[in-house]
mmCIF file with all atom_site columns, C-alpha atoms in Angstrom:
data_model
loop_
_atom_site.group_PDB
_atom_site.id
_atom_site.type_symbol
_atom_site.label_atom_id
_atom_site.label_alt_id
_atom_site.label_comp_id
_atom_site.label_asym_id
_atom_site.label_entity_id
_atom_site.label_seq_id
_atom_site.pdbx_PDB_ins_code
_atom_site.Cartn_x
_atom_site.Cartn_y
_atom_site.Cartn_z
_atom_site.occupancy
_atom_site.B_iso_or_equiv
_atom_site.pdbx_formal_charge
_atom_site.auth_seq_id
_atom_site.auth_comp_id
_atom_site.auth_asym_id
_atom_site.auth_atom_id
_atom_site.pdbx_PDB_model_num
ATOM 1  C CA . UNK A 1 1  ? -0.489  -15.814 -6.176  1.00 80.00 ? 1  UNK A CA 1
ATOM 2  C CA . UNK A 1 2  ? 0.826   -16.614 -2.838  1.00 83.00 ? 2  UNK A CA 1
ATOM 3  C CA . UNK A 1 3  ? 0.696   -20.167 -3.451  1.00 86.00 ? 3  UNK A CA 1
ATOM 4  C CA . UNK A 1 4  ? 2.520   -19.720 -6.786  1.00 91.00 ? 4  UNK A CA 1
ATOM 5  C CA . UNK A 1 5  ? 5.391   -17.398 -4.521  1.00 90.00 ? 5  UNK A CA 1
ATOM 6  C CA . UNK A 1 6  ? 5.438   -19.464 -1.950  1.00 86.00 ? 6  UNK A CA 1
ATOM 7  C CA . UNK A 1 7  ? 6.193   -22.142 -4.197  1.00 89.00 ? 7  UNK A CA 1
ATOM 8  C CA . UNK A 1 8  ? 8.637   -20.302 -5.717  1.00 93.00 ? 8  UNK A CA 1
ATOM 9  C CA . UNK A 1 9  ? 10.242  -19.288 -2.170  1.00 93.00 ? 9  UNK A CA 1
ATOM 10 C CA . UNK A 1 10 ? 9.564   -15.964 -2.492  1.00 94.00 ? 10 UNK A CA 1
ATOM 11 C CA . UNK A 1 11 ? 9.370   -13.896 0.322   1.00 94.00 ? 11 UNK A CA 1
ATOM 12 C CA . UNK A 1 12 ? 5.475   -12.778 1.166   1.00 93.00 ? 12 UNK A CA 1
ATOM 13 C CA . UNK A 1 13 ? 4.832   -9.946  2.962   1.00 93.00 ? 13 UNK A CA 1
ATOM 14 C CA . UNK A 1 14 ? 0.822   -9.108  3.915   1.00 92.00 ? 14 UNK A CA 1
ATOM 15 C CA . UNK A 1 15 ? -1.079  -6.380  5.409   1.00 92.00 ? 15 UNK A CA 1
ATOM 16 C CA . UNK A 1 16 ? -3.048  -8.552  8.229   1.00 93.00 ? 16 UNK A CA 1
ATOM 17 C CA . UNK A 1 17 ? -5.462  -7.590  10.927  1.00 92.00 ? 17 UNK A CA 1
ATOM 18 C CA . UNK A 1 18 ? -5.999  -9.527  13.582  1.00 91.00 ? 18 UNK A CA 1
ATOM 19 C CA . UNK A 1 19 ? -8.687  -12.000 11.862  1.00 91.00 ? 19 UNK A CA 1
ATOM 20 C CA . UNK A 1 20 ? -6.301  -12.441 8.665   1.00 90.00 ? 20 UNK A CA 1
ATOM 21 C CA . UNK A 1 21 ? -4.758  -15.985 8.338   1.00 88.00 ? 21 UNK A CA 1
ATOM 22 C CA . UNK A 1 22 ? -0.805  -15.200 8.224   1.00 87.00 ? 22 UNK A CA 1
ATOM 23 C CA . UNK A 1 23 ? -0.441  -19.230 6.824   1.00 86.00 ? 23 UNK A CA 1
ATOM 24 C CA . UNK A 1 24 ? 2.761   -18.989 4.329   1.00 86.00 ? 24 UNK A CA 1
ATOM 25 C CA . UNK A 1 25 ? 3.248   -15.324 5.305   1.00 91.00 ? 25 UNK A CA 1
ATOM 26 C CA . UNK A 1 26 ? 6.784   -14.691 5.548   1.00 93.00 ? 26 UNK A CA 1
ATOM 27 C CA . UNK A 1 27 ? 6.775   -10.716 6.691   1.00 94.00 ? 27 UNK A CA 1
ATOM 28 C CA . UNK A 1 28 ? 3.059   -9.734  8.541   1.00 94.00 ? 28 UNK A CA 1
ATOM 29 C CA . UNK A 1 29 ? 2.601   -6.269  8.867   1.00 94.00 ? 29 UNK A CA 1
ATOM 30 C CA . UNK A 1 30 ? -0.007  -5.495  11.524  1.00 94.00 ? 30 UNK A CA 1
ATOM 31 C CA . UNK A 1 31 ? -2.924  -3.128  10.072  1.00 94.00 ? 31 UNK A CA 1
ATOM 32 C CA . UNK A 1 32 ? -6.220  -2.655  10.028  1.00 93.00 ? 32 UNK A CA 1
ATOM 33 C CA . UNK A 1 33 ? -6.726  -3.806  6.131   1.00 90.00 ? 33 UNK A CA 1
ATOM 34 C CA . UNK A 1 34 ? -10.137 -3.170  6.314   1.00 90.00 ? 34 UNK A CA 1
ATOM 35 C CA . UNK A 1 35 ? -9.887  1.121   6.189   1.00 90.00 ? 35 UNK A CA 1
ATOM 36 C CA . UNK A 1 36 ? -9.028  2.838   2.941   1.00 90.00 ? 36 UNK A CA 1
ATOM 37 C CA . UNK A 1 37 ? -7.584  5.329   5.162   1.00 93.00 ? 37 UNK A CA 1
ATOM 38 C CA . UNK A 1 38 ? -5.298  3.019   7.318   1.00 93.00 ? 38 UNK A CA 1
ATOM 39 C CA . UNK A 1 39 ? -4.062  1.027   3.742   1.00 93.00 ? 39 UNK A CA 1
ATOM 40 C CA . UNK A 1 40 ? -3.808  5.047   2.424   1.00 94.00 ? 40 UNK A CA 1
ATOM 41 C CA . UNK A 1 41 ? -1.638  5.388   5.286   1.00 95.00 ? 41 UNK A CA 1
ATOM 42 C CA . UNK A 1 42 ? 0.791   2.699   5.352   1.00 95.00 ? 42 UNK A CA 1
ATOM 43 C CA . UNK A 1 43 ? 1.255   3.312   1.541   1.00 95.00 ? 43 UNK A CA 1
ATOM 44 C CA . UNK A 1 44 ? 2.038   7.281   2.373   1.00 96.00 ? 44 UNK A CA 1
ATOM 45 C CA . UNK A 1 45 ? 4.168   6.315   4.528   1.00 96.00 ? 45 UNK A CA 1
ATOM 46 C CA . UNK A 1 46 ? 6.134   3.384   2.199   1.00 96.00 ? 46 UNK A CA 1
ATOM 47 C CA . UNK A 1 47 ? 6.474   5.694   -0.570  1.00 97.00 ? 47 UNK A CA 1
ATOM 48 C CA . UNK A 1 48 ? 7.669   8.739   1.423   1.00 97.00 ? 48 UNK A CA 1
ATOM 49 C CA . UNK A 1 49 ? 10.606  6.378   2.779   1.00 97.00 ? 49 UNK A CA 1
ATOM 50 C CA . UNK A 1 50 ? 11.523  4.362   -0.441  1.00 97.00 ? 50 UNK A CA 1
ATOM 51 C CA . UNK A 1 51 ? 11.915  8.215   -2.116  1.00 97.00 ? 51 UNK A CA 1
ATOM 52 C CA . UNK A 1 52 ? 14.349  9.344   0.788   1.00 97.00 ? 52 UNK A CA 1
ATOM 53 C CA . UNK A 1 53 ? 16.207  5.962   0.612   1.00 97.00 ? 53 UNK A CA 1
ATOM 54 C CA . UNK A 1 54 ? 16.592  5.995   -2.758  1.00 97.00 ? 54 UNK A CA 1
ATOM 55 C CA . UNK A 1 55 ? 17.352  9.974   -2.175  1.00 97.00 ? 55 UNK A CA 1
ATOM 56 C CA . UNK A 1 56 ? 14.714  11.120  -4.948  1.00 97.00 ? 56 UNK A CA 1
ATOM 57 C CA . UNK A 1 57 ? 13.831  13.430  -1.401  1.00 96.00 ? 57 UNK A CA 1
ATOM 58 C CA . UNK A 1 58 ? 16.152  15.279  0.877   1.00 97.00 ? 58 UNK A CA 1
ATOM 59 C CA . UNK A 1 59 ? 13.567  15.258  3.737   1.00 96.00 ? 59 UNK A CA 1
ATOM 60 C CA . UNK A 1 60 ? 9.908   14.623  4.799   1.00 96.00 ? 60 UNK A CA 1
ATOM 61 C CA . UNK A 1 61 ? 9.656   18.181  3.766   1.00 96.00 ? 61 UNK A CA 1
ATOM 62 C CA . UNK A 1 62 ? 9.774   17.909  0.214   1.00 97.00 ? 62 UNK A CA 1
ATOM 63 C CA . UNK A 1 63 ? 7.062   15.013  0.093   1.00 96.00 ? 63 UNK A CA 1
ATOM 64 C CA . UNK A 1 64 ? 4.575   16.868  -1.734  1.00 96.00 ? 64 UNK A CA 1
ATOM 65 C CA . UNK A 1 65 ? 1.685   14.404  -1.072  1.00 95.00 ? 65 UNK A CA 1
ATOM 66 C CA . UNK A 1 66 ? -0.958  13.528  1.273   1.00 95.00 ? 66 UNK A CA 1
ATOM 67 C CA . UNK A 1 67 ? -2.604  10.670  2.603   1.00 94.00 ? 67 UNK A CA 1
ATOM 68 C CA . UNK A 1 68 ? -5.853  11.424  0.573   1.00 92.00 ? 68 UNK A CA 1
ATOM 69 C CA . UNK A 1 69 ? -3.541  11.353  -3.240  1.00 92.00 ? 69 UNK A CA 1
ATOM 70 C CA . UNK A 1 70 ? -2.948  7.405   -1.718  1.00 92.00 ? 70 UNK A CA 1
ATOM 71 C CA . UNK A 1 71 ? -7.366  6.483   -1.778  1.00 90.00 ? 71 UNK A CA 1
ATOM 72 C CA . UNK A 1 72 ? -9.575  5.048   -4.135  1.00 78.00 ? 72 UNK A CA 1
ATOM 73 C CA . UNK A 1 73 ? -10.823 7.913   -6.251  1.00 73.00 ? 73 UNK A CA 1
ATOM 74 C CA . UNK A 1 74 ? -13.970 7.270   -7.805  1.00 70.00 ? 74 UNK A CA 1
ATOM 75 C CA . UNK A 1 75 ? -14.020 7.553   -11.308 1.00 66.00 ? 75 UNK A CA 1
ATOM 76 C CA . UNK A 1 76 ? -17.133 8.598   -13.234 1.00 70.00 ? 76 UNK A CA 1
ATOM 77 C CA . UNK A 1 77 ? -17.099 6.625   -16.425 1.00 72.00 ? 77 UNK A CA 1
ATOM 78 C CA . UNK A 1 78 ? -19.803 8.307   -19.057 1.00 71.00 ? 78 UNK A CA 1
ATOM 79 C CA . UNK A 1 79 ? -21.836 5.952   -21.271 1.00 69.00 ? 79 UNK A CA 1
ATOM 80 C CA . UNK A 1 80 ? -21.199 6.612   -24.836 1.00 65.00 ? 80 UNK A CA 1
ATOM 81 C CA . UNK A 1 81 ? -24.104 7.891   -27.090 1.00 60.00 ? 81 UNK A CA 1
ATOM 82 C CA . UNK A 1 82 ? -25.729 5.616   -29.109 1.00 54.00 ? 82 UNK A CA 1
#
């Protein structure tokens, strides 16, 4: 995919730590990529911003989420009888 963008010039932007290779990276954004709760962090964070900028949210207050709704939930997936 990032050869395809790049390719493409599209502009790449990457989470990266500091033992990611930022080769064709346009936009780096320094985090530790390796935490679900750092990743759930950054993408609180994004999506709290995008919905005041795009004014779907009059303030930080009315952000009804929290870092945990942006993890991994596990999902238990039943086998079917046979």
């Amino acid at each position: 995919a990032i050869r395809e963008a790049y390719n493409m010039n599209i502009p790449i932007f990457a989470l990266c730590n500091s033992k990611s290779d930022p080769t064709k990276v346009d936009f780096i954004i320094p985090i530790n990529n390796l935490s679900k709760k750092s990743i759930a962090l950054f993408l609180y964070l994004l999506a709290r911003e995008i919905l005041l900028l795009k004014g779907a949210i009059k303030n930080y207050k009315e952000f009804n989420y929290k870092i945990e709704d942006f993890m991994k939930k596990e999902v238990k997936i039943e086998e079917k009888a046979k």
